[in-house]
mmCIF file of C-alpha atoms in Angstrom:
data_model
loop_
_atom_site.group_PDB
_atom_site.id
_atom_site.type_symbol
_atom_site.label_atom_id
_atom_site.label_comp_id
_atom_site.label_asym_id
_atom_site.label_seq_id
_atom_site.Cartn_x
_atom_site.Cartn_y
_atom_site.Cartn_z
ATOM 1 C CA MET A 4 0.035 4.259 146.614
ATOM 2 C CA ARG A 5 -0.478 4.987 142.916
ATOM 3 C CA ILE A 6 2.766 3.224 142.005
ATOM 4 C CA MET A 7 1.721 0.142 143.988
ATOM 5 C CA ILE A 8 -1.589 0.097 142.127
ATOM 6 C CA ILE A 9 0.252 -0.012 138.796
ATOM 7 C CA LEU A 10 2.802 -2.615 139.903
ATOM 8 C CA SER A 11 0.113 -4.831 141.416
ATOM 9 C CA ALA A 12 -1.950 -4.527 138.246
ATOM 10 C CA LEU A 13 1.053 -5.600 136.165
ATOM 11 C CA LEU A 14 1.735 -8.603 138.387
ATOM 12 C CA MET A 15 -1.892 -9.721 138.296
ATOM 13 C CA GLN A 16 -2.057 -9.477 134.530
ATOM 14 C CA LEU A 17 1.289 -11.248 134.210
ATOM 15 C CA CYS A 18 -0.308 -14.290 135.825
ATOM 16 C CA LEU A 19 -3.660 -14.067 134.045
ATOM 17 C CA GLY A 20 -1.971 -13.926 130.644
ATOM 18 C CA ALA A 21 -0.423 -17.369 131.125
ATOM 19 C CA THR A 22 -3.326 -19.148 129.438
ATOM 20 C CA TYR A 23 -2.374 -17.478 126.165
ATOM 21 C CA SER A 24 0.754 -19.615 126.054
ATOM 22 C CA TRP A 25 -1.486 -22.632 125.445
ATOM 23 C CA SER A 26 -0.169 -23.392 121.970
ATOM 24 C CA VAL A 27 3.154 -24.400 123.579
ATOM 25 C CA TYR A 28 1.479 -27.392 125.233
ATOM 26 C CA VAL A 29 -0.654 -28.574 122.322
ATOM 27 C CA GLN A 30 1.831 -30.893 120.613
ATOM 28 C CA HIS A 31 2.846 -32.485 123.917
ATOM 29 C CA LEU A 32 -0.778 -33.002 124.919
ATOM 30 C CA LYS A 33 -1.511 -34.647 121.569
ATOM 31 C CA THR A 34 1.366 -37.077 122.048
ATOM 32 C CA LEU A 35 0.953 -37.711 125.758
ATOM 33 C CA VAL A 36 -2.813 -38.143 125.897
ATOM 34 C CA GLY A 37 -3.373 -39.359 122.350
ATOM 35 C CA ILE A 38 -5.769 -36.637 121.251
ATOM 36 C CA THR A 39 -6.205 -34.584 118.105
ATOM 37 C CA GLN A 40 -5.246 -30.965 117.474
ATOM 38 C CA THR A 41 -8.862 -29.921 117.876
ATOM 39 C CA GLN A 42 -9.264 -31.800 121.154
ATOM 40 C CA ALA A 43 -6.044 -30.328 122.533
ATOM 41 C CA GLN A 44 -7.414 -26.836 121.856
ATOM 42 C CA ILE A 45 -10.679 -27.450 123.737
ATOM 43 C CA PRO A 46 -9.457 -26.113 127.130
ATOM 44 C CA PHE A 47 -8.242 -22.878 125.531
ATOM 45 C CA SER A 48 -11.408 -22.514 123.457
ATOM 46 C CA ILE A 49 -13.619 -22.991 126.515
ATOM 47 C CA PHE A 50 -11.454 -20.582 128.497
ATOM 48 C CA TYR A 51 -11.894 -17.992 125.773
ATOM 49 C CA PHE A 52 -15.667 -18.459 126.020
ATOM 50 C CA VAL A 53 -15.979 -18.557 129.822
ATOM 51 C CA PHE A 54 -13.501 -15.720 130.414
ATOM 52 C CA PRO A 55 -15.466 -12.938 128.653
ATOM 53 C CA LEU A 56 -18.800 -14.429 129.724
ATOM 54 C CA THR A 57 -17.780 -14.088 133.372
ATOM 55 C CA MET A 58 -16.619 -10.530 132.775
ATOM 56 C CA ILE A 59 -20.233 -9.578 132.098
ATOM 57 C CA PHE A 60 -20.939 -10.092 135.787
ATOM 58 C CA SER A 61 -17.548 -9.165 137.237
ATOM 59 C CA GLY A 62 -18.257 -5.440 137.094
ATOM 60 C CA THR A 63 -21.256 -5.952 139.361
ATOM 61 C CA LEU A 64 -19.106 -7.969 141.774
ATOM 62 C CA ILE A 65 -16.509 -5.192 141.874
ATOM 63 C CA ASP A 66 -19.170 -2.568 142.554
ATOM 64 C CA LYS A 67 -20.769 -4.659 145.291
ATOM 65 C CA PHE A 68 -17.771 -6.164 147.094
ATOM 66 C CA GLY A 69 -14.918 -3.887 146.030
ATOM 67 C CA PRO A 70 -11.872 -4.497 143.812
ATOM 68 C CA ARG A 71 -9.776 -6.171 146.520
ATOM 69 C CA LEU A 72 -12.178 -9.028 147.228
ATOM 70 C CA ALA A 73 -12.901 -9.479 143.524
ATOM 71 C CA ALA A 74 -9.187 -9.713 142.723
ATOM 72 C CA ILE A 75 -8.456 -12.203 145.500
ATOM 73 C CA SER A 76 -11.424 -14.451 144.726
ATOM 74 C CA GLY A 77 -10.592 -14.377 141.023
ATOM 75 C CA GLY A 78 -6.976 -15.269 141.749
ATOM 76 C CA LEU A 79 -7.960 -18.213 143.933
ATOM 77 C CA LEU A 80 -10.212 -19.585 141.210
ATOM 78 C CA PHE A 81 -7.703 -18.993 138.424
ATOM 79 C CA GLY A 82 -4.852 -20.742 140.223
ATOM 80 C CA SER A 83 -7.103 -23.558 141.403
ATOM 81 C CA GLY A 84 -8.167 -24.151 137.820
ATOM 82 C CA TRP A 85 -4.579 -24.773 136.764
ATOM 83 C CA ILE A 86 -4.087 -27.146 139.691
ATOM 84 C CA VAL A 87 -7.223 -29.086 138.754
ATOM 85 C CA SER A 88 -6.008 -29.304 135.157
ATOM 86 C CA SER A 89 -2.866 -31.098 136.331
ATOM 87 C CA PHE A 90 -5.016 -34.192 136.941
ATOM 88 C CA GLY A 91 -5.668 -34.378 133.205
ATOM 89 C CA ILE A 92 -2.915 -36.956 132.856
ATOM 90 C CA HIS A 93 -5.476 -39.475 134.113
ATOM 91 C CA ASN A 94 -8.498 -37.986 132.372
ATOM 92 C CA PHE A 95 -8.261 -35.024 129.995
ATOM 93 C CA THR A 96 -11.662 -33.858 131.190
ATOM 94 C CA TRP A 97 -9.929 -32.471 134.294
ATOM 95 C CA THR A 98 -7.795 -30.238 132.094
ATOM 96 C CA ILE A 99 -10.854 -29.014 130.233
ATOM 97 C CA LEU A 100 -12.636 -28.311 133.523
ATOM 98 C CA GLY A 101 -9.604 -26.727 135.170
ATOM 99 C CA ASN A 102 -8.027 -24.581 132.462
ATOM 100 C CA GLY A 103 -11.234 -24.029 130.564
ATOM 101 C CA VAL A 104 -13.996 -23.482 133.107
ATOM 102 C CA ILE A 105 -12.534 -22.777 136.564
ATOM 103 C CA ALA A 106 -9.559 -20.722 135.372
ATOM 104 C CA GLY A 107 -11.830 -18.960 132.884
ATOM 105 C CA ILE A 108 -14.192 -17.875 135.658
ATOM 106 C CA GLY A 109 -11.287 -16.735 137.814
ATOM 107 C CA ALA A 110 -9.717 -14.744 134.995
ATOM 108 C CA GLY A 111 -13.058 -13.172 134.135
ATOM 109 C CA ILE A 112 -13.459 -11.919 137.694
ATOM 110 C CA ALA A 113 -9.872 -10.759 138.202
ATOM 111 C CA TYR A 114 -8.991 -9.335 134.771
ATOM 112 C CA ILE A 115 -11.184 -6.271 134.882
ATOM 113 C CA VAL A 116 -10.155 -5.271 138.426
ATOM 114 C CA PRO A 117 -6.785 -3.660 137.587
ATOM 115 C CA ILE A 118 -8.233 -1.969 134.502
ATOM 116 C CA SER A 119 -11.136 -0.272 136.262
ATOM 117 C CA THR A 120 -9.017 0.494 139.333
ATOM 118 C CA CYS A 121 -6.171 2.092 137.378
ATOM 119 C CA ILE A 122 -8.537 4.229 135.302
ATOM 120 C CA LYS A 123 -10.074 5.557 138.519
ATOM 121 C CA TRP A 124 -6.637 6.439 139.899
ATOM 122 C CA PHE A 125 -5.394 8.002 136.617
ATOM 123 C CA PRO A 126 -8.457 9.620 134.976
ATOM 124 C CA ASN A 127 -6.415 11.898 132.696
ATOM 125 C CA ASN A 128 -4.426 9.096 131.053
ATOM 126 C CA LYS A 129 -7.040 6.421 130.489
ATOM 127 C CA GLY A 130 -5.439 4.835 127.434
ATOM 128 C CA LEU A 131 -1.837 4.838 128.605
ATOM 129 C CA VAL A 132 -2.544 3.642 132.127
ATOM 130 C CA THR A 133 -4.796 0.878 130.801
ATOM 131 C CA GLY A 134 -2.057 -0.164 128.397
ATOM 132 C CA VAL A 135 0.550 -0.240 131.139
ATOM 133 C CA ALA A 136 -1.777 -2.067 133.520
ATOM 134 C CA VAL A 137 -2.595 -4.860 131.091
ATOM 135 C CA ALA A 138 0.811 -5.067 129.420
ATOM 136 C CA GLY A 139 1.554 -7.845 131.855
ATOM 137 C CA PHE A 140 -1.150 -9.942 130.207
ATOM 138 C CA GLY A 141 0.936 -10.238 127.069
ATOM 139 C CA GLY A 142 4.158 -10.389 129.044
ATOM 140 C CA GLY A 143 2.798 -13.271 131.079
ATOM 141 C CA ALA A 144 2.182 -15.316 127.965
ATOM 142 C CA ALA A 145 5.734 -14.604 126.780
ATOM 143 C CA LEU A 146 7.305 -15.506 130.112
ATOM 144 C CA VAL A 147 5.295 -18.662 130.683
ATOM 145 C CA SER A 148 5.663 -19.890 127.101
ATOM 146 C CA SER A 149 9.443 -19.466 127.248
ATOM 147 C CA VAL A 150 9.822 -21.164 130.625
ATOM 148 C CA ALA A 151 7.339 -23.904 129.749
ATOM 149 C CA GLY A 152 8.988 -24.539 126.395
ATOM 150 C CA TYR A 153 12.367 -24.957 128.083
ATOM 151 C CA LEU A 154 11.012 -27.266 130.796
ATOM 152 C CA LEU A 155 9.085 -29.352 128.274
ATOM 153 C CA GLN A 156 12.367 -30.018 126.491
ATOM 154 C CA LEU A 157 13.708 -31.286 129.826
ATOM 155 C CA ASN A 158 10.923 -33.890 129.798
ATOM 156 C CA PHE A 159 8.568 -32.135 132.194
ATOM 157 C CA THR A 160 4.976 -32.909 131.262
ATOM 158 C CA PRO A 161 2.379 -30.171 130.722
ATOM 159 C CA PHE A 162 0.391 -31.580 133.631
ATOM 160 C CA THR A 163 3.297 -31.207 136.038
ATOM 161 C CA LEU A 164 3.738 -27.605 134.945
ATOM 162 C CA PHE A 165 0.018 -26.893 135.329
ATOM 163 C CA GLY A 166 0.198 -27.816 139.011
ATOM 164 C CA TYR A 167 3.295 -25.738 139.772
ATOM 165 C CA LEU A 168 1.941 -22.752 137.874
ATOM 166 C CA GLY A 169 -1.400 -22.962 139.642
ATOM 167 C CA TRP A 170 0.146 -22.576 143.085
ATOM 168 C CA ALA A 171 2.343 -19.726 141.867
ATOM 169 C CA PHE A 172 -0.671 -17.900 140.430
ATOM 170 C CA ILE A 173 -2.637 -18.192 143.664
ATOM 171 C CA ILE A 174 0.203 -16.689 145.696
ATOM 172 C CA LEU A 175 1.000 -13.854 143.282
ATOM 173 C CA ILE A 176 -2.549 -12.787 142.406
ATOM 174 C CA VAL A 177 -3.783 -12.887 145.999
ATOM 175 C CA PHE A 178 -0.766 -10.808 147.056
ATOM 176 C CA SER A 179 -1.434 -8.266 144.300
ATOM 177 C CA GLY A 180 -5.123 -8.240 145.075
ATOM 178 C CA PHE A 181 -4.537 -6.748 148.510
ATOM 179 C CA PHE A 182 -3.390 -3.517 146.830
ATOM 180 C CA MET A 183 -6.468 -3.207 144.613
ATOM 181 C CA GLN A 184 -8.669 -0.452 146.039
ATOM 182 C CA ASN A 185 -10.564 2.606 144.872
ATOM 183 C CA PRO A 186 -9.103 6.114 145.301
ATOM 184 C CA PRO A 187 -9.887 7.807 148.643
ATOM 185 C CA ASP A 188 -12.134 10.352 146.929
ATOM 186 C CA TYR A 189 -14.094 7.716 144.994
ATOM 187 C CA SER A 190 -17.767 7.546 145.890
ATOM 188 C CA LYS A 191 -20.416 5.237 144.488
ATOM 189 C CA THR A 192 -22.961 7.981 144.947
ATOM 190 C CA ASP A 193 -21.217 9.932 142.180
ATOM 191 C CA THR A 194 -21.685 7.237 139.555
ATOM 192 C CA ILE A 195 -24.179 7.507 136.742
ATOM 193 C CA GLN A 196 -26.952 4.955 137.041
ATOM 194 C CA LEU A 197 -27.436 3.178 133.720
ATOM 195 C CA GLY A 198 -29.576 0.143 133.046
ATOM 196 C CA PHE A 199 -28.124 -2.728 131.034
ATOM 197 C CA ARG A 200 -30.883 -2.405 128.436
ATOM 198 C CA GLU A 201 -30.105 1.275 128.046
ATOM 199 C CA VAL A 202 -26.432 0.525 127.445
ATOM 200 C CA LEU A 203 -26.893 -2.523 125.220
ATOM 201 C CA THR A 204 -29.246 -0.654 122.900
ATOM 202 C CA ASP A 205 -26.979 2.385 122.705
ATOM 203 C CA ARG A 206 -25.710 2.825 119.133
ATOM 204 C CA ARG A 207 -22.223 3.605 120.429
ATOM 205 C CA PHE A 208 -22.092 0.348 122.383
ATOM 206 C CA ILE A 209 -23.265 -1.677 119.385
ATOM 207 C CA ILE A 210 -20.572 -0.172 117.156
ATOM 208 C CA LEU A 211 -17.891 -0.782 119.771
ATOM 209 C CA TYR A 212 -19.111 -4.345 120.279
ATOM 210 C CA PHE A 213 -18.842 -5.397 116.645
ATOM 211 C CA ALA A 214 -15.559 -3.563 116.165
ATOM 212 C CA MET A 215 -14.082 -5.314 119.189
ATOM 213 C CA PHE A 216 -15.482 -8.662 118.022
ATOM 214 C CA THR A 217 -13.651 -8.243 114.726
ATOM 215 C CA GLY A 218 -10.378 -7.307 116.408
ATOM 216 C CA LEU A 219 -10.545 -10.110 118.963
ATOM 217 C CA ALA A 220 -11.464 -12.729 116.367
ATOM 218 C CA ALA A 221 -8.440 -11.861 114.250
ATOM 219 C CA GLY A 222 -6.077 -11.950 117.210
ATOM 220 C CA PHE A 223 -7.534 -15.146 118.638
ATOM 221 C CA ALA A 224 -7.249 -17.001 115.327
ATOM 222 C CA ILE A 225 -3.554 -16.173 115.131
ATOM 223 C CA ASN A 226 -2.673 -16.617 118.803
ATOM 224 C CA ALA A 227 -4.208 -20.068 119.135
ATOM 225 C CA ASN A 228 -2.481 -21.437 116.029
ATOM 226 C CA ILE A 229 0.718 -19.455 115.491
ATOM 227 C CA LYS A 230 2.883 -22.500 114.907
ATOM 228 C CA GLU A 231 0.416 -23.848 112.343
ATOM 229 C CA PHE A 232 0.950 -20.836 110.072
ATOM 230 C CA TYR A 233 4.328 -22.329 109.174
ATOM 231 C CA GLN A 234 4.054 -26.088 108.861
ATOM 232 C CA SER A 235 7.821 -26.650 108.916
ATOM 233 C CA ALA A 236 8.234 -24.903 112.267
ATOM 234 C CA THR A 237 10.077 -26.815 114.991
ATOM 235 C CA LEU A 238 8.979 -26.800 118.631
ATOM 236 C CA MET A 239 11.369 -23.987 119.547
ATOM 237 C CA THR A 240 10.405 -22.007 116.448
ATOM 238 C CA GLY A 241 6.801 -22.212 117.583
ATOM 239 C CA VAL A 242 7.717 -21.310 121.161
ATOM 240 C CA THR A 243 9.714 -18.331 119.926
ATOM 241 C CA ALA A 244 6.797 -17.187 117.773
ATOM 242 C CA VAL A 245 4.461 -17.362 120.775
ATOM 243 C CA SER A 246 6.971 -15.334 122.780
ATOM 244 C CA PHE A 247 7.297 -12.726 120.029
ATOM 245 C CA PHE A 248 3.518 -12.461 119.820
ATOM 246 C CA ALA A 249 3.231 -12.051 123.584
ATOM 247 C CA ILE A 250 6.054 -9.525 123.968
ATOM 248 C CA ALA A 251 4.772 -7.438 121.062
ATOM 249 C CA ASN A 252 1.297 -7.746 122.544
ATOM 250 C CA ALA A 253 2.529 -6.192 125.791
ATOM 251 C CA ILE A 254 4.361 -3.412 123.944
ATOM 252 C CA GLY A 255 1.349 -2.822 121.721
ATOM 253 C CA ARG A 256 -0.909 -2.250 124.699
ATOM 254 C CA VAL A 257 1.277 0.565 125.972
ATOM 255 C CA VAL A 258 1.864 2.129 122.539
ATOM 256 C CA TRP A 259 -1.766 1.909 121.437
ATOM 257 C CA GLY A 260 -2.776 3.288 124.833
ATOM 258 C CA GLY A 261 -0.556 6.307 124.279
ATOM 259 C CA ILE A 262 -1.989 6.778 120.783
ATOM 260 C CA PHE A 263 -5.506 6.529 122.174
ATOM 261 C CA ASP A 264 -4.886 9.397 124.608
ATOM 262 C CA ARG A 265 -3.897 11.683 121.720
ATOM 263 C CA PHE A 266 -6.624 10.963 119.177
ATOM 264 C CA ASN A 267 -10.343 10.328 119.169
ATOM 265 C CA SER A 268 -11.631 6.808 119.698
ATOM 266 C CA ARG A 269 -13.099 6.401 116.218
ATOM 267 C CA ASN A 270 -9.846 7.084 114.374
ATOM 268 C CA VAL A 271 -7.780 4.836 116.631
ATOM 269 C CA ILE A 272 -10.231 1.940 116.318
ATOM 270 C CA GLN A 273 -10.313 2.262 112.529
ATOM 271 C CA LEU A 274 -6.516 2.336 112.365
ATOM 272 C CA ASN A 275 -6.221 -0.776 114.531
ATOM 273 C CA LEU A 276 -8.741 -2.763 112.496
ATOM 274 C CA LEU A 277 -7.095 -1.718 109.229
ATOM 275 C CA ALA A 278 -3.682 -2.808 110.506
ATOM 276 C CA GLN A 279 -5.016 -6.247 111.449
ATOM 277 C CA ALA A 280 -6.802 -6.712 108.134
ATOM 278 C CA LEU A 281 -3.729 -5.791 106.093
ATOM 279 C CA LEU A 282 -1.553 -8.199 108.087
ATOM 280 C CA LEU A 283 -3.895 -11.143 107.558
ATOM 281 C CA PHE A 284 -4.105 -10.355 103.852
ATOM 282 C CA ALA A 285 -0.307 -10.259 103.611
ATOM 283 C CA SER A 286 0.321 -13.360 105.760
ATOM 284 C CA PRO A 287 0.926 -15.779 102.828
ATOM 285 C CA PHE A 288 3.701 -13.492 101.601
ATOM 286 C CA ILE A 289 5.259 -12.940 105.044
ATOM 287 C CA VAL A 290 5.224 -16.416 106.591
ATOM 288 C CA THR A 291 7.571 -18.181 104.185
ATOM 289 C CA SER A 292 10.395 -18.889 106.651
ATOM 290 C CA PRO A 293 11.049 -19.093 110.406
ATOM 291 C CA ILE A 294 12.058 -15.422 110.401
ATOM 292 C CA GLY A 295 8.877 -14.556 108.538
ATOM 293 C CA LEU A 296 6.858 -16.413 111.168
ATOM 294 C CA GLN A 297 8.510 -14.407 113.961
ATOM 295 C CA LEU A 298 7.862 -11.133 112.122
ATOM 296 C CA PHE A 299 4.248 -12.083 111.497
ATOM 297 C CA ALA A 300 3.770 -13.072 115.155
ATOM 298 C CA ALA A 301 5.282 -9.821 116.405
ATOM 299 C CA ILE A 302 3.133 -7.567 114.206
ATOM 300 C CA ALA A 303 0.009 -9.583 114.991
ATOM 301 C CA GLY A 304 0.715 -9.395 118.717
ATOM 302 C CA PHE A 305 1.332 -5.645 118.544
ATOM 303 C CA ASN A 306 -1.984 -5.003 116.792
ATOM 304 C CA TYR A 307 -3.878 -7.401 119.039
ATOM 305 C CA GLY A 308 -2.534 -5.586 122.088
ATOM 306 C CA GLY A 309 -4.323 -2.458 120.944
ATOM 307 C CA VAL A 310 -7.686 -4.229 120.933
ATOM 308 C CA LEU A 311 -7.393 -4.884 124.650
ATOM 309 C CA VAL A 312 -6.753 -1.224 125.458
ATOM 310 C CA ILE A 313 -8.622 1.114 123.134
ATOM 311 C CA TYR A 314 -12.079 -0.300 123.861
ATOM 312 C CA ALA A 315 -11.703 -0.062 127.634
ATOM 313 C CA GLY A 316 -10.565 3.525 127.160
ATOM 314 C CA SER A 317 -13.519 4.199 124.866
ATOM 315 C CA VAL A 318 -15.946 2.976 127.522
ATOM 316 C CA ALA A 319 -14.347 5.315 130.059
ATOM 317 C CA ARG A 320 -14.608 8.247 127.642
ATOM 318 C CA ILE A 321 -18.242 7.644 126.821
ATOM 319 C CA TRP A 322 -19.760 6.462 130.091
ATOM 320 C CA GLY A 323 -17.177 7.483 132.693
ATOM 321 C CA ALA A 324 -14.391 5.669 134.556
ATOM 322 C CA GLU A 325 -16.780 4.396 137.209
ATOM 323 C CA LYS A 326 -18.729 2.374 134.625
ATOM 324 C CA VAL A 327 -15.744 0.582 133.085
ATOM 325 C CA GLY A 328 -16.152 -2.413 135.389
ATOM 326 C CA SER A 329 -19.715 -3.166 134.360
ATOM 327 C CA ILE A 330 -19.957 -1.937 130.752
ATOM 328 C CA TYR A 331 -16.553 -3.202 129.586
ATOM 329 C CA GLY A 332 -17.496 -6.628 130.879
ATOM 330 C CA TRP A 333 -20.430 -6.695 128.471
ATOM 331 C CA LEU A 334 -18.292 -5.320 125.673
ATOM 332 C CA PHE A 335 -15.578 -7.920 126.235
ATOM 333 C CA SER A 336 -18.133 -10.686 125.679
ATOM 334 C CA ALA A 337 -17.523 -9.993 121.998
#
């Protein structure tokens, strides 16, 4: 059963990570709909706001209804959002509503399920198992960006792809969701009762929150505009950069998770933030060619992958595995 938990978690995250391939569609949306760069980024920006906002409440849903129902309902919403966005060819508002709001809510509900579930099943390897579980999130962006980039060159429109992807996500996430369940020996009566005010005013939570905010902000700025770092980049150069970022992101989650299990949280967080800061400082000297762009994307993705692992593991270390669902949701709002 433990192996099915891991595989199902990977498959779920593979689907949920698809939104992070958004930069592949931007140029086509600008041309097809006649919108600006900023307008084309609105669905992704709203998604990135709604996604963590929903996670604040997803932990409560998991505790109340169980991980299986939370995963399935989140998957239905996420896939439906992509389907709704396919109507954006007639009015771009549908794409904003679908990919931004509906898919964001679905992802916020479903994303935390495999993380909290895997930590409960593997309490002695919190960092590594979290990294493995969410590696699919980065892998999903790589897979979808590569496939979408190829199909876009064959004159498929982004809106056509949104519809196909939406149905695929519903099927795959709902299937995976059936395997999401707590360990047989898990009991809610064993959990520590903590009020939100008690957690939010905890000095440790505040430090984690601002550290995670810094790490996420750096990664988001790069991920949403990778192609723009090198103005001479062609479509395929940009697609390749997105893929490198996503693949390295997936690898980084596993590697940083393994590092986290061997060192204390403070040192790992400091190392991750330092690595991101140094990369951004060095970016003008690295991104001077297509190869430089790929290298920059890979390192950025690797570091960003760590952000999405070490803080979930830190929550489990401080407050216990059973509180990851609720507390990490608040932390992820950073």
